[in-house]
PDB file of C-alpha atoms in Angstrom:
ATOM      1  CA  UNK Y   1      33.329  33.957 -85.460  1.00  0.00           C
ATOM      2  CA  UNK Y   2      36.856  32.920 -84.619  1.00  0.00           C
ATOM      3  CA  UNK Y   3      37.432  29.156 -84.347  1.00  0.00           C
ATOM      4  CA  UNK Y   4      38.670  29.441 -80.754  1.00  0.00           C
ATOM      5  CA  UNK Y   5      35.522  31.319 -79.646  1.00  0.00           C
ATOM      6  CA  UNK Y   6      33.314  28.783 -81.465  1.00  0.00           C
ATOM      7  CA  UNK Y   7      35.147  25.883 -79.755  1.00  0.00           C
ATOM      8  CA  UNK Y   8      34.599  27.580 -76.293  1.00  0.00           C
ATOM      9  CA  UNK Y   9      30.862  28.189 -77.022  1.00  0.00           C
ATOM     10  CA  UNK Y  10      30.510  24.587 -78.155  1.00  0.00           C
ATOM     11  CA  UNK Y  11      32.206  23.341 -74.967  1.00  0.00           C
ATOM     12  CA  UNK Y  12      30.025  25.518 -72.833  1.00  0.00           C
ATOM     13  CA  UNK Y  13      26.930  24.256 -74.605  1.00  0.00           C
ATOM     14  CA  UNK Y  14      27.989  20.655 -74.231  1.00  0.00           C
ATOM     15  CA  UNK Y  15      28.704  21.162 -70.502  1.00  0.00           C
ATOM     16  CA  UNK Y  16      25.294  22.831 -70.033  1.00  0.00           C
ATOM     17  CA  UNK Y  17      23.647  19.959 -71.846  1.00  0.00           C
ATOM     18  CA  UNK Y  18      25.385  17.442 -69.616  1.00  0.00           C
ATOM     19  CA  UNK Y  19      24.518  19.511 -66.419  1.00  0.00           C
ATOM     20  CA  UNK Y  20      20.878  19.739 -67.612  1.00  0.00           C
ATOM     21  CA  UNK Y  21      20.743  15.984 -68.183  1.00  0.00           C
ATOM     22  CA  UNK Y  22      22.275  15.222 -64.811  1.00  0.00           C
ATOM     23  CA  UNK Y  23      19.679  17.471 -63.072  1.00  0.00           C
ATOM     24  CA  UNK Y  24      16.762  15.903 -64.944  1.00  0.00           C
ATOM     25  CA  UNK Y  25      18.108  12.352 -64.242  1.00  0.00           C
ATOM     26  CA  UNK Y  26      18.693  13.200 -60.590  1.00  0.00           C
ATOM     27  CA  UNK Y  27      15.250  14.714 -60.166  1.00  0.00           C
ATOM     28  CA  UNK Y  28      13.608  11.731 -61.828  1.00  0.00           C
ATOM     29  CA  UNK Y  29      15.530   9.286 -59.585  1.00  0.00           C
ATOM     30  CA  UNK Y  30      14.875  11.228 -56.386  1.00  0.00           C
ATOM     31  CA  UNK Y  31      11.113  11.724 -57.176  1.00  0.00           C
ATOM     32  CA  UNK Y  32      10.777   7.992 -57.601  1.00  0.00           C
ATOM     33  CA  UNK Y  33      12.799   7.280 -54.350  1.00  0.00           C
ATOM     34  CA  UNK Y  34      10.639   9.878 -52.565  1.00  0.00           C
ATOM     35  CA  UNK Y  35       7.572   7.891 -53.484  1.00  0.00           C
ATOM     36  CA  UNK Y  36       9.275   4.730 -52.243  1.00  0.00           C
ATOM     37  CA  UNK Y  37      10.059   6.492 -48.945  1.00  0.00           C
ATOM     38  CA  UNK Y  38       6.863   8.483 -48.262  1.00  0.00           C
ATOM     39  CA  UNK Y  39       3.809   7.574 -50.343  1.00  0.00           C
ATOM     40  CA  UNK Y  40       1.184   5.553 -48.504  1.00  0.00           C
ATOM     41  CA  UNK Y  41       0.911   3.086 -51.422  1.00  0.00           C
ATOM     42  CA  UNK Y  42       3.944   0.968 -51.438  1.00  0.00           C
ATOM     43  CA  UNK Y  43       5.601   0.733 -54.887  1.00  0.00           C
ATOM     44  CA  UNK Y  44       5.540  -2.808 -56.167  1.00  0.00           C
ATOM     45  CA  UNK Y  45       9.302  -2.784 -56.716  1.00  0.00           C
ATOM     46  CA  UNK Y  46       9.857  -2.467 -52.980  1.00  0.00           C
ATOM     47  CA  UNK Y  47       8.532  -5.921 -52.440  1.00  0.00           C
ATOM     48  CA  UNK Y  48      11.291  -7.283 -54.688  1.00  0.00           C
ATOM     49  CA  UNK Y  49      14.104  -4.877 -53.885  1.00  0.00           C
ATOM     50  CA  UNK Y  50      13.479  -3.881 -50.344  1.00  0.00           C
ATOM     51  CA  UNK Y  51      16.604  -5.665 -49.186  1.00  0.00           C
ATOM     52  CA  UNK Y  52      18.692  -3.363 -51.385  1.00  0.00           C
ATOM     53  CA  UNK Y  53      17.341  -0.347 -49.504  1.00  0.00           C
ATOM     54  CA  UNK Y  54      17.696  -1.922 -46.117  1.00  0.00           C
ATOM     55  CA  UNK Y  55      21.062  -3.448 -46.854  1.00  0.00           C
ATOM     56  CA  UNK Y  56      19.998  -6.461 -44.773  1.00  0.00           C
ATOM     57  CA  UNK Y  57      20.433 -10.166 -45.661  1.00  0.00           C
ATOM     58  CA  UNK Y  58      17.604 -12.396 -44.722  1.00  0.00           C
ATOM     59  CA  UNK Y  59      18.026 -14.817 -41.963  1.00  0.00           C
ATOM     60  CA  UNK Y  60      15.408 -17.566 -42.257  1.00  0.00           C
ATOM     61  CA  UNK Y  61      15.593 -18.610 -38.613  1.00  0.00           C
ATOM     62  CA  UNK Y  62      15.206 -15.104 -37.278  1.00  0.00           C
ATOM     63  CA  UNK Y  63      12.404 -14.289 -39.701  1.00  0.00           C
ATOM     64  CA  UNK Y  64      10.520 -17.341 -38.812  1.00  0.00           C
ATOM     65  CA  UNK Y  65      10.745 -16.631 -35.130  1.00  0.00           C
ATOM     66  CA  UNK Y  66       9.635 -12.963 -35.677  1.00  0.00           C
ATOM     67  CA  UNK Y  67       6.761 -14.033 -37.915  1.00  0.00           C
ATOM     68  CA  UNK Y  68       5.546 -16.415 -35.272  1.00  0.00           C
ATOM     69  CA  UNK Y  69       5.676 -13.763 -32.538  1.00  0.00           C
ATOM     70  CA  UNK Y  70       4.082 -11.251 -34.795  1.00  0.00           C
ATOM     71  CA  UNK Y  71       1.238 -13.531 -35.602  1.00  0.00           C
ATOM     72  CA  UNK Y  72       0.657 -14.198 -31.948  1.00  0.00           C
ATOM     73  CA  UNK Y  73       0.402 -10.522 -31.106  1.00  0.00           C
ATOM     74  CA  UNK Y  74      -1.819  -9.833 -34.141  1.00  0.00           C
ATOM     75  CA  UNK Y  75      -4.299 -12.591 -33.000  1.00  0.00           C
ATOM     76  CA  UNK Y  76      -4.425 -11.271 -29.469  1.00  0.00           C
ATOM     77  CA  UNK Y  77      -7.581  -9.689 -28.130  1.00  0.00           C
ATOM     78  CA  UNK Y  78      -7.326  -5.853 -28.119  1.00  0.00           C
ATOM     79  CA  UNK Y  79      -9.507  -2.903 -28.177  1.00  0.00           C
ATOM     80  CA  UNK Y  80      -9.325  -0.912 -31.451  1.00  0.00           C
ATOM     81  CA  UNK Y  81      -9.067   2.783 -30.786  1.00  0.00           C
ATOM     82  CA  UNK Y  82      -9.415   5.830 -33.100  1.00  0.00           C
ATOM     83  CA  UNK Y  83      -8.292   9.424 -32.495  1.00  0.00           C
ATOM     84  CA  UNK Y  84      -7.804  12.499 -34.645  1.00  0.00           C
ATOM     85  CA  UNK Y  85      -4.325  13.929 -34.954  1.00  0.00           C
ATOM     86  CA  UNK Y  86      -3.427  17.603 -34.594  1.00  0.00           C
ATOM     87  CA  UNK Y  87      -3.942  18.031 -38.389  1.00  0.00           C
ATOM     88  CA  UNK Y  88      -7.174  16.022 -38.676  1.00  0.00           C
ATOM     89  CA  UNK Y  89      -5.749  12.656 -39.691  1.00  0.00           C
ATOM     90  CA  UNK Y  90      -7.570   9.623 -38.361  1.00  0.00           C
ATOM     91  CA  UNK Y  91      -5.244   7.482 -36.356  1.00  0.00           C
ATOM     92  CA  UNK Y  92      -5.826   3.852 -35.230  1.00  0.00           C
ATOM     93  CA  UNK Y  93      -4.348   2.156 -32.253  1.00  0.00           C
ATOM     94  CA  UNK Y  94      -4.720  -1.144 -30.328  1.00  0.00           C
ATOM     95  CA  UNK Y  95      -5.242  -1.013 -26.581  1.00  0.00           C
ATOM     96  CA  UNK Y  96      -4.119  -4.081 -24.544  1.00  0.00           C
ATOM     97  CA  UNK Y  97      -4.655  -3.310 -20.900  1.00  0.00           C
ATOM     98  CA  UNK Y  98      -3.390  -5.371 -17.851  1.00  0.00           C
ATOM     99  CA  UNK Y  99      -5.024  -5.862 -14.591  1.00  0.00           C
ATOM    100  CA  UNK Y 100      -3.146  -4.209 -11.767  1.00  0.00           C
ATOM    101  CA  UNK Y 101      -0.797  -2.593 -14.335  1.00  0.00           C
ATOM    102  CA  UNK Y 102       2.472  -1.083 -13.145  1.00  0.00           C
ATOM    103  CA  UNK Y 103       3.056   1.182 -16.082  1.00  0.00           C
ATOM    104  CA  UNK Y 104       1.793   2.035 -19.593  1.00  0.00           C
ATOM    105  CA  UNK Y 105       3.703   1.880 -22.847  1.00  0.00           C
ATOM    106  CA  UNK Y 106       2.937   3.805 -26.031  1.00  0.00           C
ATOM    107  CA  UNK Y 107       4.484   1.856 -28.860  1.00  0.00           C
ATOM    108  CA  UNK Y 108       5.338   3.316 -32.279  1.00  0.00           C
ATOM    109  CA  UNK Y 109       6.380   0.917 -35.068  1.00  0.00           C
ATOM    110  CA  UNK Y 110       8.812   1.529 -37.893  1.00  0.00           C
ATOM    111  CA  UNK Y 111       8.827   2.530 -41.534  1.00  0.00           C
ATOM    112  CA  UNK Y 112       6.514   0.439 -43.757  1.00  0.00           C
ATOM    113  CA  UNK Y 113       5.986  -2.026 -40.853  1.00  0.00           C
ATOM    114  CA  UNK Y 114       3.176  -2.784 -38.424  1.00  0.00           C
ATOM    115  CA  UNK Y 115       2.530  -2.741 -34.725  1.00  0.00           C
ATOM    116  CA  UNK Y 116       2.438  -6.503 -34.415  1.00  0.00           C
ATOM    117  CA  UNK Y 117       5.509  -7.121 -36.553  1.00  0.00           C
ATOM    118  CA  UNK Y 118       7.784  -4.778 -34.690  1.00  0.00           C
ATOM    119  CA  UNK Y 119       6.493  -5.411 -31.149  1.00  0.00           C
ATOM    120  CA  UNK Y 120       5.469  -9.194 -31.378  1.00  0.00           C
ATOM    121  CA  UNK Y 121       8.849  -9.956 -29.852  1.00  0.00           C
ATOM    122  CA  UNK Y 122       8.340  -7.637 -26.869  1.00  0.00           C
ATOM    123  CA  UNK Y 123       4.705  -8.191 -26.036  1.00  0.00           C
ATOM    124  CA  UNK Y 124       5.057 -11.231 -23.694  1.00  0.00           C
ATOM    125  CA  UNK Y 125       7.925  -9.521 -21.811  1.00  0.00           C
ATOM    126  CA  UNK Y 126       5.880  -6.347 -21.411  1.00  0.00           C
ATOM    127  CA  UNK Y 127       2.831  -8.377 -20.289  1.00  0.00           C
ATOM    128  CA  UNK Y 128       4.838 -10.367 -17.781  1.00  0.00           C
ATOM    129  CA  UNK Y 129       6.117  -7.117 -16.239  1.00  0.00           C
ATOM    130  CA  UNK Y 130       2.609  -5.546 -15.797  1.00  0.00           C
ATOM    131  CA  UNK Y 131       2.608  -3.150 -18.753  1.00  0.00           C
ATOM    132  CA  UNK Y 132      -0.671  -1.917 -20.443  1.00  0.00           C
ATOM    133  CA  UNK Y 133       0.210  -1.173 -24.039  1.00  0.00           C
ATOM    134  CA  UNK Y 134      -1.171   1.183 -26.652  1.00  0.00           C
ATOM    135  CA  UNK Y 135       0.061  -0.089 -29.979  1.00  0.00           C
ATOM    136  CA  UNK Y 136      -0.195   2.740 -32.507  1.00  0.00           C
ATOM    137  CA  UNK Y 137      -0.464   2.396 -36.214  1.00  0.00           C
ATOM    138  CA  UNK Y 138       1.694   5.170 -37.777  1.00  0.00           C
ATOM    139  CA  UNK Y 139       0.066   7.727 -40.121  1.00  0.00           C
ATOM    140  CA  UNK Y 140      -0.129   6.642 -43.774  1.00  0.00           C
ATOM    141  CA  UNK Y 141       0.401   2.928 -42.744  1.00  0.00           C
ATOM    142  CA  UNK Y 142      -1.967   0.245 -41.812  1.00  0.00           C
ATOM    143  CA  UNK Y 143      -5.450   1.441 -40.764  1.00  0.00           C
ATOM    144  CA  UNK Y 144      -4.434   4.937 -39.986  1.00  0.00           C
ATOM    145  CA  UNK Y 145      -5.129   7.807 -42.367  1.00  0.00           C
ATOM    146  CA  UNK Y 146      -2.699  10.125 -44.020  1.00  0.00           C
ATOM    147  CA  UNK Y 147      -0.983  10.395 -47.439  1.00  0.00           C
ATOM    148  CA  UNK Y 148       2.581  10.487 -46.549  1.00  0.00           C
ATOM    149  CA  UNK Y 149       5.044   8.867 -44.137  1.00  0.00           C
ATOM    150  CA  UNK Y 150       6.893  11.772 -42.504  1.00  0.00           C
ATOM    151  CA  UNK Y 151       9.851   9.920 -40.861  1.00  0.00           C
ATOM    152  CA  UNK Y 152       9.048  11.121 -37.356  1.00  0.00           C
ATOM    153  CA  UNK Y 153       8.474  14.858 -38.098  1.00  0.00           C
ATOM    154  CA  UNK Y 154       4.603  14.646 -38.050  1.00  0.00           C
ATOM    155  CA  UNK Y 155       4.482  11.270 -36.163  1.00  0.00           C
ATOM    156  CA  UNK Y 156       6.042  12.692 -33.060  1.00  0.00           C
ATOM    157  CA  UNK Y 157       2.911  14.898 -32.537  1.00  0.00           C
ATOM    158  CA  UNK Y 158       0.791  11.882 -33.212  1.00  0.00           C
ATOM    159  CA  UNK Y 159       2.658  10.179 -30.408  1.00  0.00           C
ATOM    160  CA  UNK Y 160       1.829  12.944 -28.074  1.00  0.00           C
ATOM    161  CA  UNK Y 161      -1.839  12.714 -28.984  1.00  0.00           C
ATOM    162  CA  UNK Y 162      -1.667   8.995 -27.994  1.00  0.00           C
ATOM    163  CA  UNK Y 163      -0.088   9.992 -24.582  1.00  0.00           C
ATOM    164  CA  UNK Y 164      -2.965  12.305 -24.010  1.00  0.00           C
ATOM    165  CA  UNK Y 165      -5.435   9.571 -24.967  1.00  0.00           C
ATOM    166  CA  UNK Y 166      -3.749   7.157 -22.547  1.00  0.00           C
ATOM    167  CA  UNK Y 167      -3.913   9.773 -19.791  1.00  0.00           C
ATOM    168  CA  UNK Y 168      -7.559  10.520 -20.331  1.00  0.00           C
ATOM    169  CA  UNK Y 169      -8.280   6.746 -20.250  1.00  0.00           C
ATOM    170  CA  UNK Y 170      -6.131   5.809 -17.267  1.00  0.00           C
ATOM    171  CA  UNK Y 171      -5.425   8.981 -15.321  1.00  0.00           C
ATOM    172  CA  UNK Y 172      -2.034  10.134 -14.187  1.00  0.00           C
ATOM    173  CA  UNK Y 173      -1.070   7.697 -11.565  1.00  0.00           C
ATOM    174  CA  UNK Y 174       0.754   5.141 -13.785  1.00  0.00           C
ATOM    175  CA  UNK Y 175       4.122   6.054 -15.365  1.00  0.00           C
ATOM    176  CA  UNK Y 176       4.011   6.174 -19.200  1.00  0.00           C
ATOM    177  CA  UNK Y 177       6.938   5.066 -21.357  1.00  0.00           C
ATOM    178  CA  UNK Y 178       7.310   5.747 -25.040  1.00  0.00           C
ATOM    179  CA  UNK Y 179       8.733   2.842 -27.111  1.00  0.00           C
ATOM    180  CA  UNK Y 180       9.789   2.735 -30.732  1.00  0.00           C
ATOM    181  CA  UNK Y 181      11.767   0.695 -33.218  1.00  0.00           C
ATOM    182  CA  UNK Y 182      13.548   2.157 -36.259  1.00  0.00           C
ATOM    183  CA  UNK Y 183      11.384   5.104 -37.481  1.00  0.00           C
ATOM    184  CA  UNK Y 184       9.253   4.474 -34.507  1.00  0.00           C
ATOM    185  CA  UNK Y 185      12.394   5.118 -32.320  1.00  0.00           C
ATOM    186  CA  UNK Y 186      12.947   8.335 -34.206  1.00  0.00           C
ATOM    187  CA  UNK Y 187       9.338   9.274 -33.593  1.00  0.00           C
ATOM    188  CA  UNK Y 188       9.549   8.816 -29.847  1.00  0.00           C
ATOM    189  CA  UNK Y 189      12.927  10.553 -29.719  1.00  0.00           C
ATOM    190  CA  UNK Y 190      11.483  13.488 -31.635  1.00  0.00           C
ATOM    191  CA  UNK Y 191       8.585  13.561 -29.161  1.00  0.00           C
ATOM    192  CA  UNK Y 192      11.131  14.275 -26.508  1.00  0.00           C
ATOM    193  CA  UNK Y 193      11.569  17.810 -28.025  1.00  0.00           C
ATOM    194  CA  UNK Y 194       7.819  18.506 -27.422  1.00  0.00           C
ATOM    195  CA  UNK Y 195       6.223  19.472 -24.079  1.00  0.00           C
ATOM    196  CA  UNK Y 196       5.113  16.225 -22.522  1.00  0.00           C
ATOM    197  CA  UNK Y 197       2.853  15.526 -19.520  1.00  0.00           C
ATOM    198  CA  UNK Y 198       4.530  14.860 -16.151  1.00  0.00           C
ATOM    199  CA  UNK Y 199       3.416  11.202 -16.156  1.00  0.00           C
ATOM    200  CA  UNK Y 200       5.790  10.367 -19.022  1.00  0.00           C
ATOM    201  CA  UNK Y 201       8.745   8.847 -17.279  1.00  0.00           C
ATOM    202  CA  UNK Y 202      10.952   7.639 -20.016  1.00  0.00           C
ATOM    203  CA  UNK Y 203      11.593   6.690 -23.699  1.00  0.00           C
ATOM    204  CA  UNK Y 204      12.909   3.415 -24.989  1.00  0.00           C
ATOM    205  CA  UNK Y 205      14.396   3.880 -28.504  1.00  0.00           C
ATOM    206  CA  UNK Y 206      15.661   0.881 -30.525  1.00  0.00           C
ATOM    207  CA  UNK Y 207      17.811   1.701 -33.566  1.00  0.00           C
ATOM    208  CA  UNK Y 208      16.465   5.108 -34.354  1.00  0.00           C
ATOM    209  CA  UNK Y 209      17.975   7.382 -37.039  1.00  0.00           C
ATOM    210  CA  UNK Y 210      18.962  11.006 -36.474  1.00  0.00           C
ATOM    211  CA  UNK Y 211      16.891  12.806 -39.339  1.00  0.00           C
ATOM    212  CA  UNK Y 212      15.147  12.141 -42.539  1.00  0.00           C
ATOM    213  CA  UNK Y 213      18.005  13.892 -44.406  1.00  0.00           C
ATOM    214  CA  UNK Y 214      20.637  11.723 -42.786  1.00  0.00           C
ATOM    215  CA  UNK Y 215      18.951   8.356 -43.280  1.00  0.00           C
ATOM    216  CA  UNK Y 216      18.245   9.245 -46.877  1.00  0.00           C
ATOM    217  CA  UNK Y 217      21.854  10.064 -47.345  1.00  0.00           C
ATOM    218  CA  UNK Y 218      23.092   6.941 -45.703  1.00  0.00           C
ATOM    219  CA  UNK Y 219      20.837   4.626 -47.672  1.00  0.00           C
ATOM    220  CA  UNK Y 220      21.633   6.346 -50.951  1.00  0.00           C
ATOM    221  CA  UNK Y 221      25.402   6.209 -50.499  1.00  0.00           C
ATOM    222  CA  UNK Y 222      25.906   2.965 -48.609  1.00  0.00           C
ATOM    223  CA  UNK Y 223      23.065   0.706 -49.740  1.00  0.00           C
ATOM    224  CA  UNK Y 224      22.132   2.019 -53.187  1.00  0.00           C
ATOM    225  CA  UNK Y 225      25.615   3.275 -54.091  1.00  0.00           C
ATOM    226  CA  UNK Y 226      24.314   6.693 -55.396  1.00  0.00           C
ATOM    227  CA  UNK Y 227      25.800  10.150 -54.929  1.00  0.00           C
ATOM    228  CA  UNK Y 228      23.733  12.332 -52.759  1.00  0.00           C
ATOM    229  CA  UNK Y 229      24.888  15.891 -53.306  1.00  0.00           C
ATOM    230  CA  UNK Y 230      22.372  17.173 -55.896  1.00  0.00           C
ATOM    231  CA  UNK Y 231      19.931  14.330 -55.048  1.00  0.00           C
ATOM    232  CA  UNK Y 232      20.026  15.416 -51.380  1.00  0.00           C
ATOM    233  CA  UNK Y 233      19.014  18.955 -52.324  1.00  0.00           C
ATOM    234  CA  UNK Y 234      16.176  17.668 -54.437  1.00  0.00           C
ATOM    235  CA  UNK Y 235      15.089  15.149 -51.780  1.00  0.00           C
ATOM    236  CA  UNK Y 236      14.920  17.846 -49.085  1.00  0.00           C
ATOM    237  CA  UNK Y 237      12.870  20.179 -51.414  1.00  0.00           C
ATOM    238  CA  UNK Y 238      10.401  17.299 -52.184  1.00  0.00           C
ATOM    239  CA  UNK Y 239      10.147  16.410 -48.477  1.00  0.00           C
ATOM    240  CA  UNK Y 240       9.399  19.934 -47.408  1.00  0.00           C
ATOM    241  CA  UNK Y 241       6.785  20.307 -50.223  1.00  0.00           C
ATOM    242  CA  UNK Y 242       4.827  17.246 -48.993  1.00  0.00           C
ATOM    243  CA  UNK Y 243       4.903  18.145 -45.315  1.00  0.00           C
ATOM    244  CA  UNK Y 244       3.948  21.041 -43.065  1.00  0.00           C
ATOM    245  CA  UNK Y 245       6.507  20.674 -40.232  1.00  0.00           C
ATOM    246  CA  UNK Y 246       4.944  23.401 -37.951  1.00  0.00           C
ATOM    247  CA  UNK Y 247       6.847  23.533 -34.742  1.00  0.00           C
ATOM    248  CA  UNK Y 248       7.937  19.928 -34.604  1.00  0.00           C
ATOM    249  CA  UNK Y 249      11.670  19.104 -34.321  1.00  0.00           C
ATOM    250  CA  UNK Y 250      13.255  17.944 -37.589  1.00  0.00           C
ATOM    251  CA  UNK Y 251      15.934  15.740 -36.100  1.00  0.00           C
ATOM    252  CA  UNK Y 252      16.393  13.647 -32.974  1.00  0.00           C
ATOM    253  CA  UNK Y 253      19.550  15.616 -32.096  1.00  0.00           C
ATOM    254  CA  UNK Y 254      17.614  18.819 -32.002  1.00  0.00           C
ATOM    255  CA  UNK Y 255      14.898  17.190 -29.969  1.00  0.00           C
ATOM    256  CA  UNK Y 256      17.282  15.337 -27.476  1.00  0.00           C
ATOM    257  CA  UNK Y 257      18.959  18.673 -26.603  1.00  0.00           C
ATOM    258  CA  UNK Y 258      15.628  19.658 -25.094  1.00  0.00           C
ATOM    259  CA  UNK Y 259      14.841  16.279 -23.584  1.00  0.00           C
ATOM    260  CA  UNK Y 260      14.003  16.173 -19.888  1.00  0.00           C
ATOM    261  CA  UNK Y 261      12.852  12.579 -19.486  1.00  0.00           C
ATOM    262  CA  UNK Y 262      15.153   9.517 -19.251  1.00  0.00           C
ATOM    263  CA  UNK Y 263      16.106   7.662 -22.393  1.00  0.00           C
ATOM    264  CA  UNK Y 264      17.164   4.034 -22.971  1.00  0.00           C
ATOM    265  CA  UNK Y 265      18.930   3.754 -26.359  1.00  0.00           C
ATOM    266  CA  UNK Y 266      19.356   0.293 -27.922  1.00  0.00           C
ATOM    267  CA  UNK Y 267      21.087  -0.672 -31.159  1.00  0.00           C
ATOM    268  CA  UNK Y 268      22.819  -3.653 -32.877  1.00  0.00           C
ATOM    269  CA  UNK Y 269      26.279  -3.244 -34.282  1.00  0.00           C
ATOM    270  CA  UNK Y 270      25.449  -5.231 -37.476  1.00  0.00           C
ATOM    271  CA  UNK Y 271      22.624  -2.859 -38.510  1.00  0.00           C
ATOM    272  CA  UNK Y 272      23.020  -1.982 -42.198  1.00  0.00           C
ATOM    273  CA  UNK Y 273      19.831   0.085 -42.522  1.00  0.00           C
ATOM    274  CA  UNK Y 274      20.350   2.520 -39.719  1.00  0.00           C
ATOM    275  CA  UNK Y 275      24.001   2.623 -38.637  1.00  0.00           C
ATOM    276  CA  UNK Y 276      24.745   2.246 -34.913  1.00  0.00           C
ATOM    277  CA  UNK Y 277      26.697   5.544 -35.115  1.00  0.00           C
ATOM    278  CA  UNK Y 278      23.307   7.421 -35.280  1.00  0.00           C
ATOM    279  CA  UNK Y 279      22.441   6.005 -31.881  1.00  0.00           C
ATOM    280  CA  UNK Y 280      25.853   7.158 -30.569  1.00  0.00           C
ATOM    281  CA  UNK Y 281      25.086  10.595 -31.898  1.00  0.00           C
ATOM    282  CA  UNK Y 282      21.588  10.572 -30.296  1.00  0.00           C
ATOM    283  CA  UNK Y 283      23.075   9.423 -26.944  1.00  0.00           C
ATOM    284  CA  UNK Y 284      25.655  12.158 -26.951  1.00  0.00           C
ATOM    285  CA  UNK Y 285      23.022  14.865 -27.756  1.00  0.00           C
ATOM    286  CA  UNK Y 286      20.669  13.723 -25.015  1.00  0.00           C
ATOM    287  CA  UNK Y 287      20.538  16.140 -22.119  1.00  0.00           C
ATOM    288  CA  UNK Y 288      18.447  13.872 -19.810  1.00  0.00           C
ATOM    289  CA  UNK Y 289      19.480  10.841 -17.837  1.00  0.00           C
ATOM    290  CA  UNK Y 290      20.303   8.135 -20.273  1.00  0.00           C
ATOM    291  CA  UNK Y 291      21.291   4.514 -20.762  1.00  0.00           C
ATOM    292  CA  UNK Y 292      22.983   2.735 -23.764  1.00  0.00           C
ATOM    293  CA  UNK Y 293      22.551  -0.825 -24.820  1.00  0.00           C
ATOM    294  CA  UNK Y 294      24.652  -1.968 -27.794  1.00  0.00           C
ATOM    295  CA  UNK Y 295      24.218  -5.534 -28.984  1.00  0.00           C
ATOM    296  CA  UNK Y 296      27.147  -6.994 -30.903  1.00  0.00           C
ATOM    297  CA  UNK Y 297      26.129  -8.808 -34.100  1.00  0.00           C
ATOM    298  CA  UNK Y 298      22.508  -7.734 -34.092  1.00  0.00           C
ATOM    299  CA  UNK Y 299      21.018  -6.456 -37.397  1.00  0.00           C
ATOM    300  CA  UNK Y 300      18.271  -3.914 -37.772  1.00  0.00           C
ATOM    301  CA  UNK Y 301      15.727  -4.204 -35.130  1.00  0.00           C
ATOM    302  CA  UNK Y 302      16.922  -7.609 -33.948  1.00  0.00           C
ATOM    303  CA  UNK Y 303      18.750  -6.732 -30.760  1.00  0.00           C
ATOM    304  CA  UNK Y 304      16.107  -8.215 -28.505  1.00  0.00           C
ATOM    305  CA  UNK Y 305      16.244 -11.594 -30.394  1.00  0.00           C
ATOM    306  CA  UNK Y 306      20.019 -11.682 -30.323  1.00  0.00           C
ATOM    307  CA  UNK Y 307      20.434 -10.862 -26.576  1.00  0.00           C
ATOM    308  CA  UNK Y 308      17.115 -11.282 -24.976  1.00  0.00           C
ATOM    309  CA  UNK Y 309      18.512 -11.671 -21.415  1.00  0.00           C
ATOM    310  CA  UNK Y 310      20.660  -8.553 -21.654  1.00  0.00           C
ATOM    311  CA  UNK Y 311      17.868  -6.512 -23.309  1.00  0.00           C
ATOM    312  CA  UNK Y 312      15.312  -7.454 -20.612  1.00  0.00           C
ATOM    313  CA  UNK Y 313      17.782  -6.846 -17.824  1.00  0.00           C
ATOM    314  CA  UNK Y 314      18.472  -3.272 -19.200  1.00  0.00           C
ATOM    315  CA  UNK Y 315      14.693  -2.513 -19.553  1.00  0.00           C
ATOM    316  CA  UNK Y 316      13.938  -3.757 -15.942  1.00  0.00           C
ATOM    317  CA  UNK Y 317      16.723  -1.637 -14.587  1.00  0.00           C
ATOM    318  CA  UNK Y 318      15.437   1.316 -16.491  1.00  0.00           C
ATOM    319  CA  UNK Y 319      11.899   0.855 -15.108  1.00  0.00           C
ATOM    320  CA  UNK Y 320      13.141   0.208 -11.617  1.00  0.00           C
ATOM    321  CA  UNK Y 321      15.186   3.450 -11.565  1.00  0.00           C
ATOM    322  CA  UNK Y 322      12.624   5.762 -13.261  1.00  0.00           C
ATOM    323  CA  UNK Y 323       9.183   4.609 -12.275  1.00  0.00           C
ATOM    324  CA  UNK Y 324       9.845   3.337  -8.783  1.00  0.00           C
ATOM    325  CA  UNK Y 325       7.996   0.091  -9.260  1.00  0.00           C
ATOM    326  CA  UNK Y 326       9.420  -3.320  -8.616  1.00  0.00           C
ATOM    327  CA  UNK Y 327       9.516  -5.417 -11.865  1.00  0.00           C
ATOM    328  CA  UNK Y 328       8.708  -9.087 -12.064  1.00  0.00           C
ATOM    329  CA  UNK Y 329      11.666 -11.506 -12.376  1.00  0.00           C
TER     330      UNK Y 329
END
């Protein structure tokens, strides 16, 4: 064998080895990260390194206030409810009715969160304005069944099941609004791409992302400082393997192009977990009547705490315009 040919073959072999090593390394990394993202059981490392994924700095004052409000809602009397999802998963919710209610809210919490943590800050405001609320526990979280968190793709159909439960319980006279924070916002926005009952009058979505692929890419690149090309391909394959998407939309943009109910979008400009640009993209895609509330300086899911007065005014105006009832001042 000529020396030149031998060198070429050696170089090709070395390159193939490097490529194979890169693929194996990427697969191992993405497989672990997919467990972090999707598995019901939260990896222990997430408790120590969750801030790296979210890109958020802890603010003790805000956290203390949010914890106090969450504890208050968790301790509140409610009616536990259980239903079966479209694919046979047991789902748990918490029903908090109001006498002489003006409207009903179906509330979907975010990724690795809880109904009381994400909505404790809203609950008093909702009660004061005559809202009966069904607080859902998302699949693969809390007391609901399921193996995998699906980032809105399966959860949007769960949300529709909760709408149907509320309708059976309360009839069709009261307007229903879907509300969500973070992945919960993505859930309710994806629900907009499904056929909903006429008594659903609107959606309130706070800091929702556009799709599983896009939020994985953003977190990998911006917060974990990892490349996403090959990893993104592997992540998509693992995601599809774990879920059966059926006919559900796979992005909020896709769903919002079919949306026929009004949407109130909210987001903080200092969000480092879900960038505010994703809400701008959702807003532009929405074909229905829409409102946009951008809160300067608010981090992920904190817009209400940063600008309570402005947030409440936007929500009251939204209700007034789209359900025809007068809201309390």
